[in-house]
Short mmCIF file of C-alpha atoms and ligand atoms in Angstrom, two decimals:
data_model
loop_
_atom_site.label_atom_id
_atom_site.label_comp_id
_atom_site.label_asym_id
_atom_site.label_seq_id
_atom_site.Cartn_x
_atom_site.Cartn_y
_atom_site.Cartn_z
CA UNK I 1413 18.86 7.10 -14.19
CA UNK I 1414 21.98 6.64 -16.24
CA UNK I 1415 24.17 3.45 -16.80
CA UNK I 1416 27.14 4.51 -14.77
CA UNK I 1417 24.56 6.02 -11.71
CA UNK I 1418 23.55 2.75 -10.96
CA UNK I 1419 26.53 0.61 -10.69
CA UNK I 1420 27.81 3.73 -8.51
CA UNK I 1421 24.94 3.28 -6.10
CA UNK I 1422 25.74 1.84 -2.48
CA UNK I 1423 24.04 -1.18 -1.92
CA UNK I 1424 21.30 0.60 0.64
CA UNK I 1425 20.93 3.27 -2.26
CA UNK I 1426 20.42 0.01 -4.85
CA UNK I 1427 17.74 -0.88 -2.60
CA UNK I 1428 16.23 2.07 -2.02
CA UNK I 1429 16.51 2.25 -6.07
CA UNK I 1430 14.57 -0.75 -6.67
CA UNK I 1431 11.76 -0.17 -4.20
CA UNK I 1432 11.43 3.52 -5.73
CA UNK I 1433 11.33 1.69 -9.17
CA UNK I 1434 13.93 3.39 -10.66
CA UNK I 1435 15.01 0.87 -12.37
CA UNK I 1436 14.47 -2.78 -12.50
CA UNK I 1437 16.56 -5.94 -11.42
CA UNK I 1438 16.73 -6.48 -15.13
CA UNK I 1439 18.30 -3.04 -15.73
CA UNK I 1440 20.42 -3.34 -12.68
CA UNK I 1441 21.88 -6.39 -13.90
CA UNK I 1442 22.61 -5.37 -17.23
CA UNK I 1443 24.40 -2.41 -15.73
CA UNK I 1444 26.80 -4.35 -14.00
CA UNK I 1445 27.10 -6.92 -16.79
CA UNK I 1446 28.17 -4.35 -19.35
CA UNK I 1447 30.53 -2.94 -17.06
CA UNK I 1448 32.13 -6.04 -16.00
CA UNK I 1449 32.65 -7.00 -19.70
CA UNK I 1450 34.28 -3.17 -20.34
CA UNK I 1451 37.03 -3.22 -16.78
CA UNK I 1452 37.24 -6.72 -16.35
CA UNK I 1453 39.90 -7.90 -18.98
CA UNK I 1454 42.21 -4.67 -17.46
CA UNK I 1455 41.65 -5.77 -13.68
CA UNK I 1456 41.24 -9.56 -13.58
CA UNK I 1457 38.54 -9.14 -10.73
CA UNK I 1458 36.43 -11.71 -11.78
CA UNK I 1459 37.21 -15.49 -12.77
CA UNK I 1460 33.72 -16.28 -13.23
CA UNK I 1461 30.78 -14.14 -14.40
CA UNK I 1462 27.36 -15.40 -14.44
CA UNK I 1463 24.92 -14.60 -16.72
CA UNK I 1464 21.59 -14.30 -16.14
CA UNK I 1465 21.87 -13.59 -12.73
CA UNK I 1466 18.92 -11.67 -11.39
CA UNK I 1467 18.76 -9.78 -7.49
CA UNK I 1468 21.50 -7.48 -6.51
CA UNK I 1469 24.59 -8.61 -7.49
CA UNK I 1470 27.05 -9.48 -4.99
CA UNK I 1471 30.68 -10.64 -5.64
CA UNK I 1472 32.05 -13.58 -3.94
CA UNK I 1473 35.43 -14.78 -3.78
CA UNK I 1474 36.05 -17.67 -5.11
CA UNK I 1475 37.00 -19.63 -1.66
CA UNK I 1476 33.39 -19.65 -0.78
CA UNK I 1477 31.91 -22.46 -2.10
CA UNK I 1478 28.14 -21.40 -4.61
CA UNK I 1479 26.58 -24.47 -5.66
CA UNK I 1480 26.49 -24.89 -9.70
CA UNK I 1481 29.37 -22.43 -9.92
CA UNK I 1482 33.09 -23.10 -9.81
CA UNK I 1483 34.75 -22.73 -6.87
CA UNK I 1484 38.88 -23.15 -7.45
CA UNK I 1485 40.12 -20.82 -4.27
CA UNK I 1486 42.45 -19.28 -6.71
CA UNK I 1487 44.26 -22.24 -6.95
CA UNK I 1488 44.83 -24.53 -10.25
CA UNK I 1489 44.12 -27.40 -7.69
CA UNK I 1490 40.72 -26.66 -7.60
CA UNK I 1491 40.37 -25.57 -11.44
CA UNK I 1492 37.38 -27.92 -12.01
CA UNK I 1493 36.03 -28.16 -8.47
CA UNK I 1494 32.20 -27.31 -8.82
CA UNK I 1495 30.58 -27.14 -5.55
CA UNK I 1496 27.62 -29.31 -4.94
CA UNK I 1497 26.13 -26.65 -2.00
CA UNK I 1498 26.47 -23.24 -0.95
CA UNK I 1499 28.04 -22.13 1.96
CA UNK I 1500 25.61 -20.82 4.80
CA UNK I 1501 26.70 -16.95 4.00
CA UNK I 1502 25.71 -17.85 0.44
CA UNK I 1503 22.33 -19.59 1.06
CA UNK I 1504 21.65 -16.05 3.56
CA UNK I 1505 22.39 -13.48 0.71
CA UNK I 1506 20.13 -15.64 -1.51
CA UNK I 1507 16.94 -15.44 1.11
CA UNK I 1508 17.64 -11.60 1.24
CA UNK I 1509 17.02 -11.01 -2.59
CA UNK I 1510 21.28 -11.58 -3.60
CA UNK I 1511 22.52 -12.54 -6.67
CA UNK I 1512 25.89 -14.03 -7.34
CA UNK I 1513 27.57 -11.95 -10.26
CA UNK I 1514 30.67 -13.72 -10.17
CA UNK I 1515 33.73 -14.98 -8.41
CA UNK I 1516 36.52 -12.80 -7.57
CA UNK I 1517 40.26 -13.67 -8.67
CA UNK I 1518 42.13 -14.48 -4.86
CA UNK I 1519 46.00 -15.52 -3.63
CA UNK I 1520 45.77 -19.49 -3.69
CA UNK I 1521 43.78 -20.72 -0.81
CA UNK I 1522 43.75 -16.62 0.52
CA UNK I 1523 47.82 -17.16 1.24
CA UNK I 1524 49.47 -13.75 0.02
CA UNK I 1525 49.05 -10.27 0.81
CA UNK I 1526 48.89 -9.04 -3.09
CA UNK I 1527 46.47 -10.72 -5.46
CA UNK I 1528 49.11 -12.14 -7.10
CA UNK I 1529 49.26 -15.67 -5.46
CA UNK I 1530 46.89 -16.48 -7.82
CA UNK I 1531 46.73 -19.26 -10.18
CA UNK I 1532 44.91 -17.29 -12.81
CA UNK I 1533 47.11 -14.34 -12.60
CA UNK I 1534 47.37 -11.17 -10.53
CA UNK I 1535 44.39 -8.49 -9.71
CA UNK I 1536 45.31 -4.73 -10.84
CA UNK I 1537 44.05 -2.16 -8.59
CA UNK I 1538 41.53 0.16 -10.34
CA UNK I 1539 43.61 3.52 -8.97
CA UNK I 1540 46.74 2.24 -10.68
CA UNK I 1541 46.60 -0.72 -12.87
CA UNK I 1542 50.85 -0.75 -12.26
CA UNK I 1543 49.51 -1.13 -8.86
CA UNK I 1544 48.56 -4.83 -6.48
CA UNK I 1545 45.19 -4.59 -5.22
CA UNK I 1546 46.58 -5.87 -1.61
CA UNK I 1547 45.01 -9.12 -0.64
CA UNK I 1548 44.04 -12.11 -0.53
CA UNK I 1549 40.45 -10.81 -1.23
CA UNK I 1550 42.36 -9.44 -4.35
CA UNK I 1551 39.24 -9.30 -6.88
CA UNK I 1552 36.58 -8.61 -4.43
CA UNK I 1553 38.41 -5.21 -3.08
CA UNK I 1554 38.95 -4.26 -7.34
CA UNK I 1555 35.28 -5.31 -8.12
CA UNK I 1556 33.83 -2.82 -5.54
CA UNK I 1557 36.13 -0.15 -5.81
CA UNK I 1558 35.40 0.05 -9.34
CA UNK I 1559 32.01 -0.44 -8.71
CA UNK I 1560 31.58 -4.04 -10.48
CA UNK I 1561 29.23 -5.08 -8.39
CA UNK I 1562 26.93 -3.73 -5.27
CA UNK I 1563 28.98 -5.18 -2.63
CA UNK I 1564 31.58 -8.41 -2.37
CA UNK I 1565 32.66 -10.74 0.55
CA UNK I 1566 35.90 -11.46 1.33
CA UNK I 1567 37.43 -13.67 4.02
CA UNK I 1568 40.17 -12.23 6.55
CA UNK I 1569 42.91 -14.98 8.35
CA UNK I 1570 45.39 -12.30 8.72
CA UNK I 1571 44.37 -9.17 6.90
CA UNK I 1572 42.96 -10.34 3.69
CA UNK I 1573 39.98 -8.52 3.67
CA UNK I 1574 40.36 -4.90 5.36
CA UNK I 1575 43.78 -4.38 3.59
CA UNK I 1576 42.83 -5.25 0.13
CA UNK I 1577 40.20 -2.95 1.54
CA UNK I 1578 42.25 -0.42 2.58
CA UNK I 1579 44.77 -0.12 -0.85
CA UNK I 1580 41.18 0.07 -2.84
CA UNK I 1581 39.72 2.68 -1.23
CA UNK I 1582 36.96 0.85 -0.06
CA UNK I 1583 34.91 -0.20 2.90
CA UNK I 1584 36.06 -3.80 4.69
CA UNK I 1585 34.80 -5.90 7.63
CA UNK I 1586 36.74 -8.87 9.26
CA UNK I 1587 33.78 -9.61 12.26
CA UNK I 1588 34.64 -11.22 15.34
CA UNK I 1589 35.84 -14.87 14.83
CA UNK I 1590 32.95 -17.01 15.52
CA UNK I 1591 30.17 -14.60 14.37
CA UNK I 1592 29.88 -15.93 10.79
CA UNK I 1593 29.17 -19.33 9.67
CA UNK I 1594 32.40 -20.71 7.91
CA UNK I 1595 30.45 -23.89 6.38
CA UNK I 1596 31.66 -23.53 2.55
CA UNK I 1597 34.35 -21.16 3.14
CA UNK I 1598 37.23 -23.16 1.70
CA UNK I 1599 40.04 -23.78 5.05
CA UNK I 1600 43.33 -21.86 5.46
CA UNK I 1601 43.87 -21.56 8.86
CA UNK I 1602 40.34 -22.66 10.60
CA UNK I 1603 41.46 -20.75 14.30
CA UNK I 1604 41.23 -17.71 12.88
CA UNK I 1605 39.10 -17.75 9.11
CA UNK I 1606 36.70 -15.65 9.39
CA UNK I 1607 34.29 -14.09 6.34
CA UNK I 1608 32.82 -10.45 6.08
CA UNK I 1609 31.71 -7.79 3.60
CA UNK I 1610 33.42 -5.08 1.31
CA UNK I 1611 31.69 -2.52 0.63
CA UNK I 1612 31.15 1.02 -0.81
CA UNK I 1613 29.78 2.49 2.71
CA UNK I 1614 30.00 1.82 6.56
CA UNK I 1615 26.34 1.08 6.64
CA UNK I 1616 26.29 -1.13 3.66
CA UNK I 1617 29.10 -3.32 5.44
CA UNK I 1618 26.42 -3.22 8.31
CA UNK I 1619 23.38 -4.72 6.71
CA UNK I 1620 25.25 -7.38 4.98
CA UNK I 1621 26.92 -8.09 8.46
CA UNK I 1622 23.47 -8.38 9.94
CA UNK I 1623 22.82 -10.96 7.24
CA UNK I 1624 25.06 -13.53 7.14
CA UNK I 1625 26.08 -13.05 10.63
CA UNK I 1626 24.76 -16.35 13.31
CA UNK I 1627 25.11 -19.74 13.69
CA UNK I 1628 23.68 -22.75 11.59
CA UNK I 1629 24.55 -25.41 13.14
CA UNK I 1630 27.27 -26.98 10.64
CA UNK I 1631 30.15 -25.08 12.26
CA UNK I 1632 30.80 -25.19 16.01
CA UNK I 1633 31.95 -21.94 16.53
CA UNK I 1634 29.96 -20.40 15.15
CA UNK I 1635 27.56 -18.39 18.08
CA UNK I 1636 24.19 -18.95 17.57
CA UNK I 1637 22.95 -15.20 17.59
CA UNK I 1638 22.64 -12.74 14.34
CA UNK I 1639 24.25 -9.25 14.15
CA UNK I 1640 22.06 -5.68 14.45
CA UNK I 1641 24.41 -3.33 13.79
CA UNK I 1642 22.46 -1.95 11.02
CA UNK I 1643 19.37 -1.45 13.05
CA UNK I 1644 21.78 0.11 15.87
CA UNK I 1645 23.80 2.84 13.35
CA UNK I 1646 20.34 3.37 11.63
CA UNK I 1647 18.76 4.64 15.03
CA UNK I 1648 21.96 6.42 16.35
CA UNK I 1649 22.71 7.86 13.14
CA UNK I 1650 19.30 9.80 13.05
CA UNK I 1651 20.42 11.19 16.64
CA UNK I 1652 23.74 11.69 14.73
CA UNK I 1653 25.72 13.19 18.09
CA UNK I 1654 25.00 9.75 19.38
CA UNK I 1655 27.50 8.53 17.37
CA UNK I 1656 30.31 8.96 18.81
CA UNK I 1657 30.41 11.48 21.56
CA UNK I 1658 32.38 10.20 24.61
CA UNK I 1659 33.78 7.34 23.01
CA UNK I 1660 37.38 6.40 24.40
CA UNK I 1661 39.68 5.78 20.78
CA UNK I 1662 43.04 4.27 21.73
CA UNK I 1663 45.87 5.00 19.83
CA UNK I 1664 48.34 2.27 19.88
CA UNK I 1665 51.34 4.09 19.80
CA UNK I 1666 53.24 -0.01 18.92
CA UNK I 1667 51.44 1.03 15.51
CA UNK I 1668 52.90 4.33 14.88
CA UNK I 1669 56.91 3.19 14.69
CA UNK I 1670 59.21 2.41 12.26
CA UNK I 1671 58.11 0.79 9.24
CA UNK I 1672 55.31 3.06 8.87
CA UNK I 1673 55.44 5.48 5.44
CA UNK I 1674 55.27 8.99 6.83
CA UNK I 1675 52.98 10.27 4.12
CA UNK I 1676 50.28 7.33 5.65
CA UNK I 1677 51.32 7.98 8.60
CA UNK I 1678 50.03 11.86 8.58
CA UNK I 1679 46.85 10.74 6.39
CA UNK I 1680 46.19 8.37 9.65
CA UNK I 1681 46.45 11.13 11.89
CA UNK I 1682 44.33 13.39 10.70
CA UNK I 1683 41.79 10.67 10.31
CA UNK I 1684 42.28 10.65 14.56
CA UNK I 1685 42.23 14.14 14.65
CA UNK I 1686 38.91 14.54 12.54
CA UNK I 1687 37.54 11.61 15.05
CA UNK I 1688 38.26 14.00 18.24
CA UNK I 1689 36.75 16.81 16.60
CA UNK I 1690 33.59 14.88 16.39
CA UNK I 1691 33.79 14.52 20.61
CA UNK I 1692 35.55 11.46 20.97
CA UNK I 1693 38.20 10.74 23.48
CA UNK I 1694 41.65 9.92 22.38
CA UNK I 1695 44.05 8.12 25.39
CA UNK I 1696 47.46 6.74 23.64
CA UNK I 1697 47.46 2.64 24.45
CA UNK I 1698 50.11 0.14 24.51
CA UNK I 1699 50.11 -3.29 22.99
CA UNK I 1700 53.19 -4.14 23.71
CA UNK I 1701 53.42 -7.55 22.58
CA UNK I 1702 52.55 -6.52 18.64
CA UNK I 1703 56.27 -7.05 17.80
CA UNK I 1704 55.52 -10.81 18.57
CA UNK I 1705 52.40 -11.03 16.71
CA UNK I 1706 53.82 -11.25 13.11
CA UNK I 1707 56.28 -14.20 14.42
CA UNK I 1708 53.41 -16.08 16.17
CA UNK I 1709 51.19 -15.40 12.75
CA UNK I 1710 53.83 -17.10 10.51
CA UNK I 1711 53.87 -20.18 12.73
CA UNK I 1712 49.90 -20.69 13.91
CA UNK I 1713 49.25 -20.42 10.40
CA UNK I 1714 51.19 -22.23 8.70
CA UNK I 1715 50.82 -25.33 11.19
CA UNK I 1716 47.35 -24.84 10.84
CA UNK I 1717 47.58 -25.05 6.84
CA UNK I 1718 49.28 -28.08 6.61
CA UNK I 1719 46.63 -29.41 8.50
CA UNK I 1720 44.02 -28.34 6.28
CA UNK I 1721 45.96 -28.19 2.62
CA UNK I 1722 46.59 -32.56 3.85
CA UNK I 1723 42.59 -33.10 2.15
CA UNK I 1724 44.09 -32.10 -1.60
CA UNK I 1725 45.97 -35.32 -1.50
CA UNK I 1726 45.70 -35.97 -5.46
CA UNK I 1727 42.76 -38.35 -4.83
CA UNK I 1728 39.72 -36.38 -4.09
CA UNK I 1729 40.01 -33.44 -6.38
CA UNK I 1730 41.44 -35.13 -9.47
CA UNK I 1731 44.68 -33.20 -9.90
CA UNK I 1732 48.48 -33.28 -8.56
CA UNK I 1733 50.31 -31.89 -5.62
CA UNK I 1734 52.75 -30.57 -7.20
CA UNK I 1735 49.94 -28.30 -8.91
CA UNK I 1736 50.47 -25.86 -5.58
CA UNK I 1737 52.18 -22.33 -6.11
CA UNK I 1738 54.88 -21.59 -4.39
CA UNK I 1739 53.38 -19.75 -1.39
CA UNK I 1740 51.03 -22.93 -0.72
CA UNK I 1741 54.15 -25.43 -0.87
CA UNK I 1742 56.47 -22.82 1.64
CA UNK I 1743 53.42 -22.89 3.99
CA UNK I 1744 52.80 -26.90 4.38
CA UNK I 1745 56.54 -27.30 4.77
CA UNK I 1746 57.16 -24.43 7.15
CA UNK I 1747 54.12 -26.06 8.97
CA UNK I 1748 54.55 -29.80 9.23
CA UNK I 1749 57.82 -28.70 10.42
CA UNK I 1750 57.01 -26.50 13.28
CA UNK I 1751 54.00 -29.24 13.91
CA UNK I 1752 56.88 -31.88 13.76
CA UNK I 1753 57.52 -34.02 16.97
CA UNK I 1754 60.77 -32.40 18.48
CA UNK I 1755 59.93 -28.54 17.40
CA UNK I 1756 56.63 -28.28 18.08
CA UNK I 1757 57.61 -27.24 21.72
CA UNK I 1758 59.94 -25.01 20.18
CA UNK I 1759 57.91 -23.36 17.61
CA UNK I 1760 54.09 -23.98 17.70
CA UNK I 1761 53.51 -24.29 21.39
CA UNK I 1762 55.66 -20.55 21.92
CA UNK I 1763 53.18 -19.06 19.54
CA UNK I 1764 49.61 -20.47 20.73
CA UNK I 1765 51.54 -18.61 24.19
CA UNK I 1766 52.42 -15.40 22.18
CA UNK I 1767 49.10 -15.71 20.46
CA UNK I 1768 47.23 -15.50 24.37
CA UNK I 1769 49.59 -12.69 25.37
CA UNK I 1770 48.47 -10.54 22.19
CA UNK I 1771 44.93 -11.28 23.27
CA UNK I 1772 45.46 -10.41 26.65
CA UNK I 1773 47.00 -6.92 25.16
CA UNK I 1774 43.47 -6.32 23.88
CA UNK I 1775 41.88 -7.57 26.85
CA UNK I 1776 43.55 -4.74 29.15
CA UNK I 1777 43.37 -2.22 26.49
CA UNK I 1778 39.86 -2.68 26.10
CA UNK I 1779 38.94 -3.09 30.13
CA UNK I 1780 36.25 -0.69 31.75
CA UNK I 1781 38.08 -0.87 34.95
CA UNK I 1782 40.81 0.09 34.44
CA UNK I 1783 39.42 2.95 32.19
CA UNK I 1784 39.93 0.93 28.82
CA UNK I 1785 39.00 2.93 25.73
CA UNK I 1786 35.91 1.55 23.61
CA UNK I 1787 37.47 0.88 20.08
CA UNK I 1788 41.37 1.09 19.07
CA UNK I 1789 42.16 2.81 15.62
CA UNK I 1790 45.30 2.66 13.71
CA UNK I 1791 46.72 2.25 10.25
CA UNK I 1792 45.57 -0.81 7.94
CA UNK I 1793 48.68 -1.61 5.94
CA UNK I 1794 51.91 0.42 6.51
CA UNK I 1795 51.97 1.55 2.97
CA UNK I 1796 49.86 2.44 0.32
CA UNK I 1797 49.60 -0.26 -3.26
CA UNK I 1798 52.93 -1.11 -4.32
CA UNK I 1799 53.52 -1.92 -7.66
CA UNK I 1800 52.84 -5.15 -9.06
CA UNK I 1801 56.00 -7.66 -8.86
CA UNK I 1802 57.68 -5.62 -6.09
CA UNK I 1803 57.87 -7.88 -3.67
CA UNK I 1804 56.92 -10.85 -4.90
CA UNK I 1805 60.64 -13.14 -4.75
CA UNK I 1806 60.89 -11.72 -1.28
CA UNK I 1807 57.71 -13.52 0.96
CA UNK I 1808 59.47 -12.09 4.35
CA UNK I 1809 58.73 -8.62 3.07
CA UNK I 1810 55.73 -9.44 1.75
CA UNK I 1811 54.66 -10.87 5.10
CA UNK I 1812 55.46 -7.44 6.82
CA UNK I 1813 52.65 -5.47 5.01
CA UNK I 1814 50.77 -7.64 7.61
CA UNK I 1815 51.77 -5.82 10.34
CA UNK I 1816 48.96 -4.23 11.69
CA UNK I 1817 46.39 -6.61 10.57
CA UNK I 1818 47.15 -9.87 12.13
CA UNK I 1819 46.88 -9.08 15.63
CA UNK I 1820 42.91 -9.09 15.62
CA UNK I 1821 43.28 -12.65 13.77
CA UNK I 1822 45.23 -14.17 17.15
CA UNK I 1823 43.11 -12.28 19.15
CA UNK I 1824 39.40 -13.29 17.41
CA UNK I 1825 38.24 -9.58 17.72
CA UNK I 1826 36.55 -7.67 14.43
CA UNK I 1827 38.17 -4.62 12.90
CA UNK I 1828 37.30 -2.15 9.96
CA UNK I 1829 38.70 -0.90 7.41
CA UNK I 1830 37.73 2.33 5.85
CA UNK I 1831 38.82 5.01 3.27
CA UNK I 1832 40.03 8.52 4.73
CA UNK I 1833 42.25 9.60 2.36
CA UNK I 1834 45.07 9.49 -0.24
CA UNK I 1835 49.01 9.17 -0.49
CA UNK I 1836 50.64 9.78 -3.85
CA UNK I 1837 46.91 9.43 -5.60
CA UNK I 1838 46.63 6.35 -3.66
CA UNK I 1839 43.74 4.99 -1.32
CA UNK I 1840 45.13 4.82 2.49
CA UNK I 1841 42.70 2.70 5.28
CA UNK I 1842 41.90 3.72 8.55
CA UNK I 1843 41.82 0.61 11.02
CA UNK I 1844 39.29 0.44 13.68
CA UNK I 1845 39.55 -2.58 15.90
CA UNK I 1846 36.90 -3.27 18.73
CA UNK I 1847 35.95 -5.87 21.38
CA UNK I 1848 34.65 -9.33 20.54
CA UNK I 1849 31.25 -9.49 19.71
CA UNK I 1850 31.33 -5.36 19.65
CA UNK I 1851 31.09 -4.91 15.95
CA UNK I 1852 28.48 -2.33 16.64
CA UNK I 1853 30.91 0.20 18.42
CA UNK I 1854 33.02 0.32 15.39
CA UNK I 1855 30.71 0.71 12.83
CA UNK I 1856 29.04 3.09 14.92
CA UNK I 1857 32.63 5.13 14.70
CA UNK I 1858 32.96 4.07 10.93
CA UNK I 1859 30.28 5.81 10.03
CA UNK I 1860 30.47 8.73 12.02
CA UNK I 1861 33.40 9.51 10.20
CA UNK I 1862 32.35 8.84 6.95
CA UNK I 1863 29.44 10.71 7.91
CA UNK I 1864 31.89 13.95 7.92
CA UNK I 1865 34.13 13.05 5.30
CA UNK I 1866 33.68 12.60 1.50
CA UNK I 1867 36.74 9.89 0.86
CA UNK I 1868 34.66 7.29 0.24
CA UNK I 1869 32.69 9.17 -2.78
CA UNK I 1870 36.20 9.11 -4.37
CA UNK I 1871 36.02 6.63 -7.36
CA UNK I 1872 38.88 5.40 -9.64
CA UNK I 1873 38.98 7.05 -13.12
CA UNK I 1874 39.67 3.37 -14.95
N1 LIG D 1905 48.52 -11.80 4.09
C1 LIG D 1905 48.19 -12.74 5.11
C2 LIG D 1905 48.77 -14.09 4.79
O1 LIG D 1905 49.34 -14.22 3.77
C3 LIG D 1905 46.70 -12.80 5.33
C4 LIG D 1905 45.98 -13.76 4.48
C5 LIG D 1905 44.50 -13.84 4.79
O2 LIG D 1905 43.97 -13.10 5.62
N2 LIG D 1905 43.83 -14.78 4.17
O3 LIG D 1905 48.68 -14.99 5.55
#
């Protein structure tokens, strides 16, 4: 098998590789090294490569703390930090035969919606290197998309890892808060963290879900049993009309408006229309307080950052305050002010409110009943990669490629992301949300469609 074939394998198909002997770990790393050295100075994907490195190579991003290797959450802060233990997701891709390639380039402390909140400078995206990657899982959406490593985890508060996702072309998982350990994920906003693959296939997103997913004791949400939506899309996708036959798929129609680029708009729409081809229902939905959600968003989180970002006091980590980016400084200000006796009625007790209202949205969407539809599907971002520097002096516009993403964040509930189709030459996302804990039901749908589509086989010419 040739160089390029096996860093273009899925991660199922790398294993299948290696048990076939095909090739060896030894080849499979070298592979990947040699292509990480050729793409890596053009995309900025990886901060830290390590040699040596023998399993299947996984990318992480660099919030999650790997023991030995440096950890700086894209964040100059951090720019020596060298974790002395891995975080539980970590330790669980190591017991399943994982190796960590590298650390992916992130926005500092996963604030931004680019890549290019990053200390160490921006990600490109491998369909456009004028292009931002999305983010804040910046370098892990680049590295699989162009297929510089088997698979990568990212971590989601808002959006950051199915919309990276989504303007890569690429397959990503934010799982239902609660369902992955976040011991050594490094804290933004802890109500609604939450880590998860990306991928090159529906079904690789569902193994590694499967593996990382259940509790460990070290972090209290975290519910104590593991995923199986492998097994499950493994047995109903050998009785493929399983799949999704008689599924109810809501169509918010909140998520169709203004705001929404027409060309992604139609790509979106087909994706729907190929999904009721395939015998699923589609009922229109409402979720009517989504105009709230962004508002809500930009005050839970912030509050919630100041909070956490109060631990990098100068002391502990050995460098300044005044070593935070911009975005990282707007957010603990914005938040110790809406946290502040004398607003905090005003501002952060109105959004935890708006924040249950959103969640009841779902709720009554999602309710048997009263003839609630299984999973909800709807655009990712409302655009497709803009180019690099766009909107970077401008954080309100920035904050409104977040539109459709956020929502499952307030609410706790897992979402998709996955590739059907292309704008302009550009990689558009198909969102599929489902219930919490249901993360089987929507990779069950996932890959059904990808099943009868060949977007995801598209790969950047870089
Ligand atoms: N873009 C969103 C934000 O800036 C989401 C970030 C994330 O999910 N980590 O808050």
């Amino acid at each position: 098998m040739g160089k390029n074939n096996i860093t273009s394998l899925t991660l199922i198909g790398t294993i299948k590789g290696l048990k076939q002997k095909d090739f060896s770990e030894e080849e499979l790393n070298n592979a990947y090294f040699e292509r990480i050295a050729k793409l890596n100075p053009k995309l900025n994907s990886f901060l830290e490569i390590k040699k040596n490195s023998c399993g299947i190579p996984a990318a992480i991003k660099d919030i999650i703390c790997t023991q030995g290797i440096k950890t700086t959450a894209g964040s100059r802060i951090l720019s020596n930090f060298i974790p002395p233990y891995n975080a539980i997701v970590i330790q669980r891709l190591l017991e399943n035969g994982i190796s960590v390639i590298g650390k992916t380039n992130c926005d500092e402390f996963a604030m931004g919606g680019s890549g290019e909140n990053s200390s160490f400078g921006p990600t490109k995206n491998p369909w456009d290197l004028n292009k931002v990657t999305g983010g804040s899982s910046s370098g892990s959406a680049a590295a699989v998309a162009a297929d510089l490593c088997a698979f990568a985890l990212g971590s989601d508060t808002g959006g950051s890892i199915r919309q990276p996702a989504s303007l890569c072309g690429v397959v990503g998982l934010k799982p239902t808060y609660g369902r992955v350990s976040r011991y050594g994920l490094i804290a933004m906003a802890s109500s609604l963290d939450t880590i998860g693959p990306v991928t090159k296939s529906v079904e690789d997103a569902a193994l590694v879900l499967d593996w990382i997913s259940g509790g460990d004791g070290y972090d209290s949400n975290c519910h104590p049993e593991r995923s199986e939506g492998y097994k499950h899309i493994f047995f109903a996708g050998a009785q493929n009309d399983k799949l999704i036959k008689g599924l109810k798929v809501g169509v918010p129609k909140e998520y169709f408006g203004e705001g929404l680029n027409p060309k992604v708009k139609q790509v979106i729409e087909d994706a729907i229309k190929k999904l009721e081809e395939q015998g699923a229902e589609i009922v229109e939905v409402s979720l009517p307080n989504s105009k709230y959600a962004l508002a809500a968003y930009y005050i839970i989180v912030p509050s919630e950052i100041s909070a956490n970002m109060a631990r990098f006091d100068g002391i502990r980590y050995g460098s300044a305050r005044v070593d935070f980016g911009p975005e990282v400084k707007r957010r603990i200000m914005l938040g110790t002010y809406t946290l502040s006796s004398g607003y905090y009625e005003e501002y952060y007790a109105k959004a935890a409110k708006v924040r249950t209202l959103v969640k009841q949205d779902f709720n009554k969407a999602f309710d048997p009943p009263a003839g609630g539809v299984d999973v909800i599907v709807g655009p990712v971002s409302p655009t497709t990669a803009w180019n690099l520097g766009e909107k970077v002096d401008d954080p309100l516009t920035m904050y409104l490629s977040d539109i459709y993403t956020i929502s499952a964040n307030l609410a706790g509930i897992p979402g998709l992301s996955i590739p059907c189709g292309f704008s302009e030459g550009l990689p558009v996302g198909l969102q599929i949300l489902g219930k919490q804990w249901d993360e089987e039901t929507i990779l069950r749908v996932g890959y059904a469609y990808e099943q009868s589509t060949e977007w995801h086989k598209e790969k950047p010419k870089i």
